[in-house]
Every structure is written in structure tokens, then in C-alpha cells.
PDB file of C-alpha atoms and ligand atoms in Angstrom:
ATOM      1  CA  UNK A   2     107.438 130.792 105.478  1.00 80.00           C
ATOM      2  CA  UNK A   3     106.407 128.757 108.736  1.00 94.00           C
ATOM      3  CA  UNK A   4     107.223 127.868 112.586  1.00 97.00           C
ATOM      4  CA  UNK A   5     107.694 124.483 112.359  1.00 98.00           C
ATOM      5  CA  UNK A   6     107.443 122.170 115.054  1.00 98.00           C
ATOM      6  CA  UNK A   7     110.537 121.078 117.338  1.00 98.00           C
ATOM      7  CA  UNK A   8     111.404 117.798 117.556  1.00 98.00           C
ATOM      8  CA  UNK A   9     111.933 116.784 121.653  1.00 97.00           C
ATOM      9  CA  UNK A  10     114.130 114.482 123.378  1.00 97.00           C
ATOM     10  CA  UNK A  11     113.403 111.977 124.147  1.00 97.00           C
ATOM     11  CA  UNK A  12     112.613 111.362 120.608  1.00 97.00           C
ATOM     12  CA  UNK A  13     115.207 108.527 118.349  1.00 97.00           C
ATOM     13  CA  UNK A  14     115.638 111.304 115.150  1.00 98.00           C
ATOM     14  CA  UNK A  15     117.685 113.241 117.119  1.00 98.00           C
ATOM     15  CA  UNK A  16     119.560 110.321 117.136  1.00 98.00           C
ATOM     16  CA  UNK A  17     119.384 110.250 112.840  1.00 98.00           C
ATOM     17  CA  UNK A  18     122.621 110.470 111.133  1.00 98.00           C
ATOM     18  CA  UNK A  19     121.644 113.700 108.294  1.00 98.00           C
ATOM     19  CA  UNK A  20     121.772 113.053 104.764  1.00 98.00           C
ATOM     20  CA  UNK A  21     123.892 115.543 102.922  1.00 98.00           C
ATOM     21  CA  UNK A  22     122.039 117.941 100.770  1.00 98.00           C
ATOM     22  CA  UNK A  23     122.400 116.951  97.124  1.00 97.00           C
ATOM     23  CA  UNK A  24     121.432 120.258  94.980  1.00 98.00           C
ATOM     24  CA  UNK A  25     120.674 123.717  96.677  1.00 98.00           C
ATOM     25  CA  UNK A  26     117.931 125.372  95.054  1.00 98.00           C
ATOM     26  CA  UNK A  27     114.953 126.540  95.516  1.00 98.00           C
ATOM     27  CA  UNK A  28     113.207 122.862  98.356  1.00 98.00           C
ATOM     28  CA  UNK A  29     116.426 123.437 100.497  1.00 98.00           C
ATOM     29  CA  UNK A  30     115.860 127.633 100.281  1.00 98.00           C
ATOM     30  CA  UNK A  31     112.649 127.014 101.789  1.00 98.00           C
ATOM     31  CA  UNK A  32     113.621 124.825 104.448  1.00 98.00           C
ATOM     32  CA  UNK A  33     116.134 127.006 105.631  1.00 98.00           C
ATOM     33  CA  UNK A  34     113.648 130.042 105.810  1.00 98.00           C
ATOM     34  CA  UNK A  35     111.500 127.951 107.926  1.00 98.00           C
ATOM     35  CA  UNK A  36     114.818 127.011 110.124  1.00 98.00           C
ATOM     36  CA  UNK A  37     115.528 130.224 110.435  1.00 98.00           C
ATOM     37  CA  UNK A  38     111.903 131.585 111.357  1.00 97.00           C
ATOM     38  CA  UNK A  39     111.293 128.715 113.570  1.00 98.00           C
ATOM     39  CA  UNK A  40     114.946 129.830 115.753  1.00 97.00           C
ATOM     40  CA  UNK A  41     114.175 133.556 115.746  1.00 96.00           C
ATOM     41  CA  UNK A  42     110.454 132.808 117.700  1.00 96.00           C
ATOM     42  CA  UNK A  43     112.032 129.819 119.987  1.00 96.00           C
ATOM     43  CA  UNK A  44     114.087 131.731 120.705  1.00 95.00           C
ATOM     44  CA  UNK A  45     117.564 129.838 119.313  1.00 96.00           C
ATOM     45  CA  UNK A  46     121.079 131.020 118.085  1.00 96.00           C
ATOM     46  CA  UNK A  47     121.262 127.519 115.846  1.00 98.00           C
ATOM     47  CA  UNK A  48     119.094 125.126 114.351  1.00 98.00           C
ATOM     48  CA  UNK A  49     119.850 121.815 112.355  1.00 98.00           C
ATOM     49  CA  UNK A  50     117.261 120.677 110.047  1.00 98.00           C
ATOM     50  CA  UNK A  51     116.567 117.482 111.971  1.00 98.00           C
ATOM     51  CA  UNK A  52     115.168 118.858 115.185  1.00 98.00           C
ATOM     52  CA  UNK A  53     112.153 119.796 112.527  1.00 98.00           C
ATOM     53  CA  UNK A  54     112.289 116.554 111.230  1.00 98.00           C
ATOM     54  CA  UNK A  55     114.259 116.724 108.253  1.00 98.00           C
ATOM     55  CA  UNK A  56     116.562 114.517 107.878  1.00 98.00           C
ATOM     56  CA  UNK A  57     119.021 116.332 105.992  1.00 98.00           C
ATOM     57  CA  UNK A  58     122.469 118.361 106.129  1.00 98.00           C
ATOM     58  CA  UNK A  59     121.355 121.766 106.646  1.00 98.00           C
ATOM     59  CA  UNK A  60     121.757 124.209 109.853  1.00 98.00           C
ATOM     60  CA  UNK A  61     121.042 127.962 110.862  1.00 98.00           C
ATOM     61  CA  UNK A  62     122.885 130.171 113.187  1.00 98.00           C
ATOM     62  CA  UNK A  63     122.356 133.363 114.211  1.00 96.00           C
ATOM     63  CA  UNK A  64     124.987 134.523 117.671  1.00 93.00           C
ATOM     64  CA  UNK A  65     124.813 138.397 116.172  1.00 85.00           C
ATOM     65  CA  UNK A  66     122.955 139.330 119.096  1.00 58.00           C
ATOM     66  CA  UNK A  67     124.179 137.478 122.094  1.00 53.00           C
ATOM     67  CA  UNK A  68     128.564 138.572 120.665  1.00 49.00           C
ATOM     68  CA  UNK A  69     128.232 142.631 120.208  1.00 49.00           C
ATOM     69  CA  UNK A  70     126.872 144.737 122.617  1.00 52.00           C
ATOM     70  CA  UNK A  71     123.789 145.016 123.564  1.00 50.00           C
ATOM     71  CA  UNK A  72     122.477 148.629 121.704  1.00 53.00           C
ATOM     72  CA  UNK A  73     121.074 148.914 117.824  1.00 52.00           C
ATOM     73  CA  UNK A  74     117.374 147.622 117.725  1.00 55.00           C
ATOM     74  CA  UNK A  75     116.702 143.426 116.992  1.00 54.00           C
ATOM     75  CA  UNK A  76     117.017 143.069 113.169  1.00 55.00           C
ATOM     76  CA  UNK A  77     120.457 145.302 112.839  1.00 54.00           C
ATOM     77  CA  UNK A  78     121.586 142.545 115.297  1.00 73.00           C
ATOM     78  CA  UNK A  79     120.558 140.029 112.848  1.00 85.00           C
ATOM     79  CA  UNK A  80     123.323 138.258 111.818  1.00 90.00           C
ATOM     80  CA  UNK A  81     122.072 134.941 110.179  1.00 95.00           C
ATOM     81  CA  UNK A  82     124.504 132.248 108.664  1.00 97.00           C
ATOM     82  CA  UNK A  83     122.949 128.839 106.919  1.00 98.00           C
ATOM     83  CA  UNK A  84     125.636 126.243 106.173  1.00 98.00           C
ATOM     84  CA  UNK A  85     124.384 123.842 103.921  1.00 98.00           C
ATOM     85  CA  UNK A  86     126.403 120.082 104.262  1.00 98.00           C
ATOM     86  CA  UNK A  87     129.184 121.757 106.486  1.00 98.00           C
ATOM     87  CA  UNK A  88     132.426 119.767 107.427  1.00 98.00           C
ATOM     88  CA  UNK A  89     134.528 121.039 110.315  1.00 98.00           C
ATOM     89  CA  UNK A  90     137.585 120.560 108.345  1.00 98.00           C
ATOM     90  CA  UNK A  91     140.019 121.764 111.668  1.00 98.00           C
ATOM     91  CA  UNK A  92     139.828 122.735 115.185  1.00 98.00           C
ATOM     92  CA  UNK A  93     142.474 124.691 117.714  1.00 98.00           C
ATOM     93  CA  UNK A  94     144.302 122.974 120.645  1.00 98.00           C
ATOM     94  CA  UNK A  95     142.768 125.616 122.499  1.00 98.00           C
ATOM     95  CA  UNK A  96     140.055 124.627 124.488  1.00 98.00           C
ATOM     96  CA  UNK A  97     136.578 126.933 125.578  1.00 97.00           C
ATOM     97  CA  UNK A  98     134.043 126.028 128.096  1.00 97.00           C
ATOM     98  CA  UNK A  99     130.207 127.795 127.249  1.00 97.00           C
ATOM     99  CA  UNK A 100     126.823 126.915 128.655  1.00 97.00           C
ATOM    100  CA  UNK A 101     124.880 125.380 125.861  1.00 98.00           C
ATOM    101  CA  UNK A 102     121.214 124.280 126.006  1.00 98.00           C
ATOM    102  CA  UNK A 103     119.576 123.034 122.794  1.00 98.00           C
ATOM    103  CA  UNK A 104     116.174 123.743 121.458  1.00 98.00           C
ATOM    104  CA  UNK A 105     115.819 119.454 121.206  1.00 98.00           C
ATOM    105  CA  UNK A 106     116.101 119.956 125.022  1.00 98.00           C
ATOM    106  CA  UNK A 107     114.360 122.946 126.580  1.00 97.00           C
ATOM    107  CA  UNK A 108     115.759 124.719 129.206  1.00 95.00           C
ATOM    108  CA  UNK A 109     118.348 122.567 130.077  1.00 97.00           C
ATOM    109  CA  UNK A 110     121.725 124.357 130.293  1.00 97.00           C
ATOM    110  CA  UNK A 111     125.334 122.706 130.701  1.00 98.00           C
ATOM    111  CA  UNK A 112     129.350 123.586 130.478  1.00 98.00           C
ATOM    112  CA  UNK A 113     130.788 121.729 127.352  1.00 98.00           C
ATOM    113  CA  UNK A 114     134.174 122.009 126.712  1.00 98.00           C
ATOM    114  CA  UNK A 115     134.938 121.923 122.600  1.00 98.00           C
ATOM    115  CA  UNK A 116     137.874 123.633 120.229  1.00 98.00           C
ATOM    116  CA  UNK A 117     137.838 127.440 120.780  1.00 98.00           C
ATOM    117  CA  UNK A 118     138.524 127.849 117.186  1.00 98.00           C
ATOM    118  CA  UNK A 119     137.416 125.494 113.905  1.00 98.00           C
ATOM    119  CA  UNK A 120     137.647 125.636 110.243  1.00 98.00           C
ATOM    120  CA  UNK A 121     134.356 124.648 108.890  1.00 98.00           C
ATOM    121  CA  UNK A 122     133.716 124.401 105.164  1.00 98.00           C
ATOM    122  CA  UNK A 123     129.931 124.261 103.542  1.00 98.00           C
ATOM    123  CA  UNK A 124     127.959 125.517 101.072  1.00 98.00           C
ATOM    124  CA  UNK A 125     126.216 128.292 100.979  1.00 98.00           C
ATOM    125  CA  UNK A 126     122.690 129.320  99.503  1.00 98.00           C
ATOM    126  CA  UNK A 127     123.428 129.669  96.134  1.00 97.00           C
ATOM    127  CA  UNK A 128     125.220 125.833  96.045  1.00 98.00           C
ATOM    128  CA  UNK A 129     129.064 128.018  96.290  1.00 98.00           C
ATOM    129  CA  UNK A 130     131.682 126.425  98.954  1.00 98.00           C
ATOM    130  CA  UNK A 131     132.509 128.273 101.249  1.00 98.00           C
ATOM    131  CA  UNK A 132     135.524 128.319 104.308  1.00 98.00           C
ATOM    132  CA  UNK A 133     134.961 130.385 107.488  1.00 97.00           C
ATOM    133  CA  UNK A 134     136.766 130.184 111.034  1.00 97.00           C
ATOM    134  CA  UNK A 135     134.768 129.913 113.404  1.00 97.00           C
ATOM    135  CA  UNK A 136     135.692 131.197 116.869  1.00 96.00           C
ATOM    136  CA  UNK A 137     134.217 131.847 120.645  1.00 94.00           C
ATOM    137  CA  UNK A 138     130.115 131.765 120.757  1.00 95.00           C
ATOM    138  CA  UNK A 139     130.144 130.909 117.045  1.00 96.00           C
ATOM    139  CA  UNK A 140     132.494 127.652 116.973  1.00 97.00           C
ATOM    140  CA  UNK A 141     131.019 125.950 119.471  1.00 98.00           C
ATOM    141  CA  UNK A 142     127.494 126.898 118.285  1.00 98.00           C
ATOM    142  CA  UNK A 143     129.000 124.971 114.499  1.00 98.00           C
ATOM    143  CA  UNK A 144     130.562 122.501 116.436  1.00 98.00           C
ATOM    144  CA  UNK A 145     126.881 121.395 118.040  1.00 98.00           C
ATOM    145  CA  UNK A 146     124.586 122.100 115.273  1.00 98.00           C
ATOM    146  CA  UNK A 147     127.219 119.392 113.335  1.00 98.00           C
ATOM    147  CA  UNK A 148     126.876 116.982 115.839  1.00 98.00           C
ATOM    148  CA  UNK A 149     123.227 117.302 115.595  1.00 98.00           C
ATOM    149  CA  UNK A 150     123.185 115.662 111.694  1.00 98.00           C
ATOM    150  CA  UNK A 151     125.401 113.047 113.312  1.00 98.00           C
ATOM    151  CA  UNK A 152     123.018 112.837 115.802  1.00 98.00           C
ATOM    152  CA  UNK A 153     124.160 113.748 118.473  1.00 98.00           C
ATOM    153  CA  UNK A 154     123.293 115.789 121.385  1.00 98.00           C
ATOM    154  CA  UNK A 155     124.790 118.280 124.046  1.00 98.00           C
ATOM    155  CA  UNK A 156     124.029 116.330 126.561  1.00 98.00           C
ATOM    156  CA  UNK A 157     125.816 113.165 125.154  1.00 98.00           C
ATOM    157  CA  UNK A 158     129.331 115.476 125.934  1.00 98.00           C
ATOM    158  CA  UNK A 159     128.719 115.639 130.016  1.00 97.00           C
ATOM    159  CA  UNK A 160     128.811 113.074 132.519  1.00 97.00           C
ATOM    160  CA  UNK A 161     126.938 110.219 131.833  1.00 97.00           C
ATOM    161  CA  UNK A 162     124.730 110.699 135.435  1.00 97.00           C
ATOM    162  CA  UNK A 163     123.709 114.073 134.888  1.00 97.00           C
ATOM    163  CA  UNK A 164     122.786 112.089 130.992  1.00 97.00           C
ATOM    164  CA  UNK A 165     120.631 109.622 132.382  1.00 97.00           C
ATOM    165  CA  UNK A 166     118.757 112.445 135.208  1.00 97.00           C
ATOM    166  CA  UNK A 167     117.766 114.161 131.983  1.00 97.00           C
ATOM    167  CA  UNK A 168     116.327 111.334 129.698  1.00 97.00           C
ATOM    168  CA  UNK A 169     114.757 110.228 132.233  1.00 97.00           C
ATOM    169  CA  UNK A 170     112.979 113.601 133.172  1.00 97.00           C
ATOM    170  CA  UNK A 171     112.144 114.036 129.273  1.00 97.00           C
ATOM    171  CA  UNK A 172     110.671 110.298 129.079  1.00 97.00           C
ATOM    172  CA  UNK A 173     108.525 111.016 131.627  1.00 96.00           C
ATOM    173  CA  UNK A 174     107.232 114.254 130.627  1.00 95.00           C
ATOM    174  CA  UNK A 175     106.992 112.838 127.083  1.00 94.00           C
ATOM    175  CA  UNK A 176     105.082 110.124 129.125  1.00 94.00           C
ATOM    176  CA  UNK A 177     102.489 112.700 130.669  1.00 94.00           C
ATOM    177  CA  UNK A 178     101.874 114.762 127.543  1.00 90.00           C
ATOM    178  CA  UNK A 179     100.781 111.298 126.131  1.00 89.00           C
ATOM    179  CA  UNK A 180      98.903 110.247 128.430  1.00 92.00           C
ATOM    180  CA  UNK A 181      96.512 113.924 128.578  1.00 89.00           C
ATOM    181  CA  UNK A 182      96.377 112.943 124.694  1.00 80.00           C
ATOM    182  CA  UNK A 183      98.380 116.661 124.666  1.00 61.00           C
TER     183      UNK A 183
HETATM  184 NI1   NI B  18     121.199 121.526 119.938  1.00 77.07          NI
END
């Protein structure tokens, strides 16, 4: 297992449409392990493979420690879920608003409105088809990560004015980093 470097905006790879996984094998399970390690280290509640530079339809989520009450040790609160080739097959009419962030847009948060519940179909780590009904933070997270697989970022759901401001800031930071040779 290893922690992989995160892809940060304005890196164009974040705009790629990721390819479906054709076979859930040891290679895919190794990617998932690295994704969980990278996500917990960050720390974050969700990660799409493209955020570590892999354009394949794989996402990892763990909203366990955020959703539950704050007692018990960290390990007990972990609820890791890996979704391969996830597809949102149903959405509620009811909407909810969460303040979202993204490991590819460090330290930036904004309110995003999305359907409150979604039904998602995916392959598990054994390659079996599963369907779950996601609600609350988990539903928001699934939608945020599935967006990544289609090259969509949460800042695409906020006003153009705010998005332009964020992109400008990170473009400047990337240039400074390049200039400093970091
Ligand atoms: Ni994200």
C-alpha cells in the first residue's frame, strides 16, 4: 500500500472522463487500497481514482466518522466503501445542501445543493453487482465522486463568479510552485 500524490486544480486530468473498469482483479483492488490510504491520510471522506491520476471509474468513500456520534476509537468508526463503475440510477426530488470540499481543491468549501437521496449501482471488490440507497452526507459524497468520473468538480455547481475566483487563485498558486521549482 502507498499514499499517492493528489492531482490538484487546474490540472487538466481532473476534466477527463474516466474509463469503466473491465475486470475487478488484484490490480484494481491494489488501486483501491492505495486510494483508501491516500484518502485517510489527507484526510478526506471521498476520493475518485482520477484524483490520484488514474482515469478509471473507481471511487472510495468513508463518511463513517462524520455521520456517527463522536465516541469510540477511529478504527471502530471506519466504514470504508469502494464503488467500481458506479452509476446513479435514481434520485429523489427532495434536495439537500451540504458544504462540500475536495482534496483536489484544498481548503476551499462551498454549499452545494444536490438530491437528498440517490440509488447507486456498482461493482464491489468481488466484481459483484450491488445496489444501495444513499442518503444524507453519503448521498452527497456519492454524487460528488461520480461527478469526478465525468470530469465534473463541485465548483461547477456554484456560481461562475465564485468558480472563476477559485480557478484563478489555484492557477496562480500552480505557477508560483512551478517557478519555485517545487
Ligand atoms: Ni472531490
